[in-house]
């Protein structure tokens, strides 16, 4: 581990979230190592390791010539932030990215890090719009990706001595405009469905705190302070766009989740975008 104020932090996956987190950490004097399949697009300020964790985590018969290789930079790490992305939104895609990715990471690390932060998802939680869900709620994933994410969380807890799990919901922000685009097209929604979300910048800030805090929580639901029904969110966006409110999908019943963001808010200190209104208003102002 580092002996000065600067820490050694590995960003495993290192896509948009990891890169933005790494730039914040470098600006504070920390040593950042970005690990991903292709490293050409990573900032020059990062050390880089080109590696496919999913191949290193695959069953031995499938790994063939892709066995884990020694790299001294993968020892004595203060923190590892794991931000994996499935190559396809199927169960198999999630298994390759998350299960094989977590196993591959454990295989290539030269020593136990001071902290491993695994970015999972609120998909592992049961749908129940009748109550507010906190970090104390048991997981109850539906079949498919949710089950895989729950399994990845469980395996990570066995593989790493000091683990924090972060479960974001509905990440949005610059470059993540799917909901805005759907409203603009007039796509219908289940107006009664409860939803949760977090702005990308607030999530990055939360990951920064987890990387640097000496005693971070073991589990955080990364959501803002205002769960809302989809009809309300769509109406807000439509008003800002100056388009009709998308219609309600007939025969749909209330569903979704209402997730409490108190712990995440305490971790970050003050959310830059405490509700969807703040976040989408900022995005739509930037697009005008």
GROMACS .gro file of C-alpha atoms in nm:
model
  288
    1UNK     CA    1   0.000   0.000   0.000
    2UNK     CA    2   0.104   0.360  -0.043
    3UNK     CA    3   0.283   0.523   0.246
    4UNK     CA    4   0.224   0.884   0.142
    5UNK     CA    5  -0.095   1.081   0.098
    6UNK     CA    6  -0.119   0.961  -0.261
    7UNK     CA    7  -0.289   0.625  -0.303
    8UNK     CA    8  -0.255   0.352  -0.563
    9UNK     CA    9  -0.595   0.285  -0.718
   10UNK     CA   10  -0.682   0.035  -0.990
   11UNK     CA   11  -0.982   0.105  -1.211
   12UNK     CA   12  -1.096  -0.234  -1.342
   13UNK     CA   13  -1.317  -0.193  -1.648
   14UNK     CA   14  -1.243   0.178  -1.676
   15UNK     CA   15  -1.511   0.295  -1.916
   16UNK     CA   16  -1.688   0.629  -1.882
   17UNK     CA   17  -1.742   0.603  -1.504
   18UNK     CA   18  -1.392   0.477  -1.432
   19UNK     CA   19  -1.226   0.734  -1.654
   20UNK     CA   20  -1.408   1.026  -1.497
   21UNK     CA   21  -1.334   0.891  -1.151
   22UNK     CA   22  -0.969   0.844  -1.240
   23UNK     CA   23  -0.931   1.201  -1.362
   24UNK     CA   24  -1.067   1.328  -1.030
   25UNK     CA   25  -0.824   1.106  -0.840
   26UNK     CA   26  -0.522   1.206  -1.050
   27UNK     CA   27  -0.605   1.573  -0.990
   28UNK     CA   28  -0.574   1.502  -0.617
   29UNK     CA   29  -0.232   1.343  -0.653
   30UNK     CA   30  -0.326   0.975  -0.651
   31UNK     CA   31  -0.172   0.709  -0.875
   32UNK     CA   32  -0.434   0.565  -1.109
   33UNK     CA   33  -0.403   0.245  -1.310
   34UNK     CA   34  -0.665   0.185  -1.579
   35UNK     CA   35  -0.727  -0.179  -1.673
   36UNK     CA   36  -0.943  -0.271  -1.970
   37UNK     CA   37  -0.929  -0.465  -2.297
   38UNK     CA   38  -0.825  -0.167  -2.508
   39UNK     CA   39  -0.637   0.115  -2.338
   40UNK     CA   40  -0.565   0.350  -2.632
   41UNK     CA   41  -0.850   0.583  -2.535
   42UNK     CA   42  -0.750   0.618  -2.170
   43UNK     CA   43  -0.597   0.947  -2.055
   44UNK     CA   44  -0.218   0.984  -2.061
   45UNK     CA   45  -0.234   1.063  -1.689
   46UNK     CA   46  -0.321   0.698  -1.615
   47UNK     CA   47  -0.091   0.402  -1.605
   48UNK     CA   48  -0.256   0.140  -1.821
   49UNK     CA   49  -0.287  -0.237  -1.833
   50UNK     CA   50  -0.443  -0.397  -2.141
   51UNK     CA   51  -0.617  -0.710  -2.013
   52UNK     CA   52  -0.943  -0.898  -2.063
   53UNK     CA   53  -1.057  -0.998  -1.714
   54UNK     CA   54  -1.341  -1.205  -1.853
   55UNK     CA   55  -1.097  -1.436  -2.033
   56UNK     CA   56  -0.883  -1.469  -1.721
   57UNK     CA   57  -1.195  -1.552  -1.525
   58UNK     CA   58  -1.336  -1.806  -1.770
   59UNK     CA   59  -1.319  -2.179  -1.691
   60UNK     CA   60  -0.969  -2.320  -1.736
   61UNK     CA   61  -1.067  -2.518  -2.045
   62UNK     CA   62  -1.182  -2.195  -2.214
   63UNK     CA   63  -0.886  -1.984  -2.112
   64UNK     CA   64  -0.625  -2.173  -2.311
   65UNK     CA   65  -0.345  -1.921  -2.372
   66UNK     CA   66  -0.517  -1.650  -2.170
   67UNK     CA   67  -0.393  -1.759  -1.827
   68UNK     CA   68  -0.336  -1.487  -1.568
   69UNK     CA   69   0.000  -1.317  -1.599
   70UNK     CA   70   0.203  -1.158  -1.323
   71UNK     CA   71   0.216  -0.779  -1.312
   72UNK     CA   72   0.378  -0.605  -1.016
   73UNK     CA   73   0.141  -0.311  -1.058
   74UNK     CA   74  -0.140  -0.540  -0.942
   75UNK     CA   75   0.012  -0.568  -0.594
   76UNK     CA   76  -0.012  -0.335  -0.294
   77UNK     CA   77  -0.319  -0.151  -0.414
   78UNK     CA   78  -0.506   0.078  -0.178
   79UNK     CA   79  -0.832   0.037  -0.369
   80UNK     CA   80  -0.980  -0.133  -0.674
   81UNK     CA   81  -1.294   0.013  -0.832
   82UNK     CA   82  -1.473  -0.242  -1.051
   83UNK     CA   83  -1.701  -0.094  -1.320
   84UNK     CA   84  -1.784  -0.375  -1.560
   85UNK     CA   85  -2.013  -0.348  -1.862
   86UNK     CA   86  -2.192  -0.644  -2.021
   87UNK     CA   87  -2.116  -0.700  -2.388
   88UNK     CA   88  -2.485  -0.782  -2.441
   89UNK     CA   89  -2.794  -0.741  -2.223
   90UNK     CA   90  -2.860  -1.113  -2.186
   91UNK     CA   91  -2.799  -1.349  -1.898
   92UNK     CA   92  -2.500  -1.494  -2.084
   93UNK     CA   93  -2.362  -1.146  -2.145
   94UNK     CA   94  -2.386  -1.060  -1.777
   95UNK     CA   95  -2.226  -1.391  -1.680
   96UNK     CA   96  -1.928  -1.322  -1.906
   97UNK     CA   97  -1.881  -0.967  -1.787
   98UNK     CA   98  -1.964  -0.988  -1.417
   99UNK     CA   99  -1.901  -1.343  -1.300
  100UNK     CA  100  -1.598  -1.403  -1.522
  101UNK     CA  101  -1.481  -1.046  -1.465
  102UNK     CA  102  -1.487  -1.076  -1.086
  103UNK     CA  103  -1.314  -1.414  -1.098
  104UNK     CA  104  -1.056  -1.285  -1.342
  105UNK     CA  105  -0.980  -0.986  -1.120
  106UNK     CA  106  -0.923  -1.211  -0.819
  107UNK     CA  107  -0.696  -1.430  -1.030
  108UNK     CA  108  -0.468  -1.151  -1.154
  109UNK     CA  109  -0.433  -0.946  -0.835
  110UNK     CA  110  -0.096  -1.007  -0.673
  111UNK     CA  111  -0.228  -0.930  -0.323
  112UNK     CA  112  -0.549  -0.837  -0.145
  113UNK     CA  113  -0.629  -0.466  -0.198
  114UNK     CA  114  -0.714  -0.239   0.091
  115UNK     CA  115  -1.064  -0.208  -0.054
  116UNK     CA  116  -1.254  -0.346  -0.353
  117UNK     CA  117  -1.559  -0.149  -0.470
  118UNK     CA  118  -1.789  -0.347  -0.698
  119UNK     CA  119  -2.046  -0.151  -0.896
  120UNK     CA  120  -2.351  -0.377  -0.919
  121UNK     CA  121  -2.714  -0.271  -0.971
  122UNK     CA  122  -3.048  -0.234  -0.795
  123UNK     CA  123  -3.165  -0.515  -1.025
  124UNK     CA  124  -3.082  -0.750  -0.738
  125UNK     CA  125  -3.370  -0.600  -0.535
  126UNK     CA  126  -3.729  -0.720  -0.550
  127UNK     CA  127  -3.993  -0.502  -0.711
  128UNK     CA  128  -4.220  -0.372  -0.439
  129UNK     CA  129  -4.372  -0.024  -0.481
  130UNK     CA  130  -4.556  -0.049  -0.148
  131UNK     CA  131  -4.249   0.022   0.067
  132UNK     CA  132  -3.925   0.217   0.065
  133UNK     CA  133  -3.625  -0.012   0.023
  134UNK     CA  134  -3.311   0.049   0.229
  135UNK     CA  135  -2.975  -0.128   0.236
  136UNK     CA  136  -3.114  -0.358   0.506
  137UNK     CA  137  -3.359  -0.519   0.263
  138UNK     CA  138  -3.274  -0.873   0.148
  139UNK     CA  139  -3.201  -0.923  -0.218
  140UNK     CA  140  -3.458  -1.102  -0.432
  141UNK     CA  141  -3.355  -1.077  -0.795
  142UNK     CA  142  -3.575  -1.184  -1.080
  143UNK     CA  143  -3.446  -1.434  -1.336
  144UNK     CA  144  -3.182  -1.317  -1.580
  145UNK     CA  145  -2.927  -1.038  -1.526
  146UNK     CA  146  -3.047  -0.969  -1.171
  147UNK     CA  147  -2.963  -1.323  -1.065
  148UNK     CA  148  -2.620  -1.297  -1.224
  149UNK     CA  149  -2.546  -0.967  -1.049
  150UNK     CA  150  -2.650  -1.120  -0.715
  151UNK     CA  151  -2.418  -1.414  -0.780
  152UNK     CA  152  -2.133  -1.176  -0.867
  153UNK     CA  153  -2.187  -0.987  -0.542
  154UNK     CA  154  -2.176  -1.315  -0.349
  155UNK     CA  155  -1.859  -1.436  -0.521
  156UNK     CA  156  -1.688  -1.101  -0.470
  157UNK     CA  157  -1.764  -1.121  -0.097
  158UNK     CA  158  -1.584  -1.457  -0.087
  159UNK     CA  159  -1.288  -1.349  -0.301
  160UNK     CA  160  -1.202  -1.011  -0.149
  161UNK     CA  161  -1.129  -0.938   0.215
  162UNK     CA  162  -1.259  -0.580   0.215
  163UNK     CA  163  -1.554  -0.530  -0.018
  164UNK     CA  164  -1.802  -0.250  -0.077
  165UNK     CA  165  -2.096  -0.308  -0.310
  166UNK     CA  166  -2.253  -0.010  -0.487
  167UNK     CA  167  -2.593  -0.055  -0.648
  168UNK     CA  168  -2.682   0.235  -0.879
  169UNK     CA  169  -3.022   0.276  -1.041
  170UNK     CA  170  -3.098   0.452  -1.369
  171UNK     CA  171  -2.764   0.621  -1.436
  172UNK     CA  172  -2.819   0.926  -1.655
  173UNK     CA  173  -2.626   1.237  -1.755
  174UNK     CA  174  -2.418   1.357  -2.050
  175UNK     CA  175  -2.416   1.091  -2.320
  176UNK     CA  176  -2.689   0.894  -2.139
  177UNK     CA  177  -3.000   1.040  -2.299
  178UNK     CA  178  -3.213   0.733  -2.371
  179UNK     CA  179  -3.509   0.853  -2.163
  180UNK     CA  180  -3.500   1.201  -2.314
  181UNK     CA  181  -3.487   1.053  -2.662
  182UNK     CA  182  -3.778   0.819  -2.583
  183UNK     CA  183  -3.994   1.107  -2.461
  184UNK     CA  184  -3.906   1.309  -2.770
  185UNK     CA  185  -4.020   1.018  -2.990
  186UNK     CA  186  -4.347   0.988  -2.798
  187UNK     CA  187  -4.277   0.636  -2.673
  188UNK     CA  188  -4.544   0.518  -2.431
  189UNK     CA  189  -4.458   0.436  -2.069
  190UNK     CA  190  -4.619   0.274  -1.770
  191UNK     CA  191  -4.696   0.600  -1.591
  192UNK     CA  192  -4.758   0.419  -1.263
  193UNK     CA  193  -4.420   0.247  -1.242
  194UNK     CA  194  -4.190   0.371  -0.964
  195UNK     CA  195  -3.837   0.453  -1.076
  196UNK     CA  196  -3.508   0.561  -0.924
  197UNK     CA  197  -3.202   0.719  -1.079
  198UNK     CA  198  -2.866   0.880  -1.011
  199UNK     CA  199  -2.677   1.137  -1.215
  200UNK     CA  200  -2.344   1.012  -1.347
  201UNK     CA  201  -2.150   1.295  -1.180
  202UNK     CA  202  -2.296   1.218  -0.837
  203UNK     CA  203  -2.219   0.848  -0.883
  204UNK     CA  204  -1.857   0.930  -0.971
  205UNK     CA  205  -1.834   1.149  -0.661
  206UNK     CA  206  -1.968   0.862  -0.450
  207UNK     CA  207  -1.713   0.620  -0.597
  208UNK     CA  208  -1.439   0.871  -0.519
  209UNK     CA  209  -1.544   0.880  -0.155
  210UNK     CA  210  -1.551   0.500  -0.138
  211UNK     CA  211  -1.203   0.482  -0.289
  212UNK     CA  212  -1.057   0.725  -0.038
  213UNK     CA  213  -1.252   0.686   0.288
  214UNK     CA  214  -1.076   0.480   0.552
  215UNK     CA  215  -1.395   0.309   0.669
  216UNK     CA  216  -1.648   0.309   0.386
  217UNK     CA  217  -1.983   0.132   0.419
  218UNK     CA  218  -2.007  -0.224   0.291
  219UNK     CA  219  -2.319  -0.154   0.084
  220UNK     CA  220  -2.463   0.160  -0.075
  221UNK     CA  221  -2.770   0.210  -0.293
  222UNK     CA  222  -2.656   0.486  -0.528
  223UNK     CA  223  -2.980   0.674  -0.593
  224UNK     CA  224  -3.087   1.034  -0.559
  225UNK     CA  225  -3.334   1.165  -0.302
  226UNK     CA  226  -3.655   1.139  -0.504
  227UNK     CA  227  -3.805   0.812  -0.630
  228UNK     CA  228  -4.076   0.903  -0.880
  229UNK     CA  229  -4.337   0.741  -1.099
  230UNK     CA  230  -4.247   0.727  -1.466
  231UNK     CA  231  -4.544   0.939  -1.571
  232UNK     CA  232  -4.420   1.225  -1.354
  233UNK     CA  233  -4.067   1.202  -1.493
  234UNK     CA  234  -4.185   1.178  -1.853
  235UNK     CA  235  -4.418   1.475  -1.805
  236UNK     CA  236  -4.133   1.687  -1.667
  237UNK     CA  237  -3.907   1.603  -1.961
  238UNK     CA  238  -4.188   1.656  -2.214
  239UNK     CA  239  -4.259   1.999  -2.069
  240UNK     CA  240  -3.895   2.097  -2.102
  241UNK     CA  241  -3.882   1.965  -2.457
  242UNK     CA  242  -4.210   2.130  -2.554
  243UNK     CA  243  -4.360   1.802  -2.674
  244UNK     CA  244  -4.678   1.614  -2.571
  245UNK     CA  245  -4.657   1.390  -2.266
  246UNK     CA  246  -4.613   1.031  -2.387
  247UNK     CA  247  -4.914   0.808  -2.341
  248UNK     CA  248  -4.965   0.545  -2.075
  249UNK     CA  249  -4.929   0.180  -2.170
  250UNK     CA  250  -5.275   0.032  -2.117
  251UNK     CA  251  -5.330  -0.258  -1.878
  252UNK     CA  252  -5.002  -0.191  -1.695
  253UNK     CA  253  -5.020  -0.208  -1.316
  254UNK     CA  254  -4.816  -0.010  -1.062
  255UNK     CA  255  -4.473  -0.164  -1.014
  256UNK     CA  256  -4.107  -0.084  -0.974
  257UNK     CA  257  -3.918   0.012  -0.659
  258UNK     CA  258  -3.887   0.306  -0.424
  259UNK     CA  259  -3.528   0.305  -0.302
  260UNK     CA  260  -3.402   0.512  -0.011
  261UNK     CA  261  -3.096   0.723  -0.095
  262UNK     CA  262  -3.011   0.842   0.256
  263UNK     CA  263  -2.687   0.647   0.289
  264UNK     CA  264  -2.565   0.758  -0.053
  265UNK     CA  265  -2.649   1.120   0.025
  266UNK     CA  266  -2.454   1.097   0.351
  267UNK     CA  267  -2.158   0.945   0.168
  268UNK     CA  268  -2.142   1.217  -0.098
  269UNK     CA  269  -2.228   1.499   0.141
  270UNK     CA  270  -2.438   1.701  -0.101
  271UNK     CA  271  -2.568   1.573  -0.432
  272UNK     CA  272  -2.508   1.801  -0.728
  273UNK     CA  273  -2.836   1.674  -0.873
  274UNK     CA  274  -3.055   1.572  -0.576
  275UNK     CA  275  -3.360   1.493  -0.791
  276UNK     CA  276  -3.435   1.399  -1.151
  277UNK     CA  277  -3.569   1.752  -1.202
  278UNK     CA  278  -3.227   1.904  -1.131
  279UNK     CA  279  -3.044   1.655  -1.349
  280UNK     CA  280  -3.270   1.658  -1.652
  281UNK     CA  281  -3.312   2.036  -1.637
  282UNK     CA  282  -2.933   2.070  -1.656
  283UNK     CA  283  -2.906   1.824  -1.944
  284UNK     CA  284  -3.183   1.987  -2.145
  285UNK     CA  285  -3.037   2.332  -2.087
  286UNK     CA  286  -2.705   2.209  -2.224
  287UNK     CA  287  -2.882   2.067  -2.533
  288UNK     CA  288  -3.082   2.382  -2.607
   0.00000   0.00000   0.00000
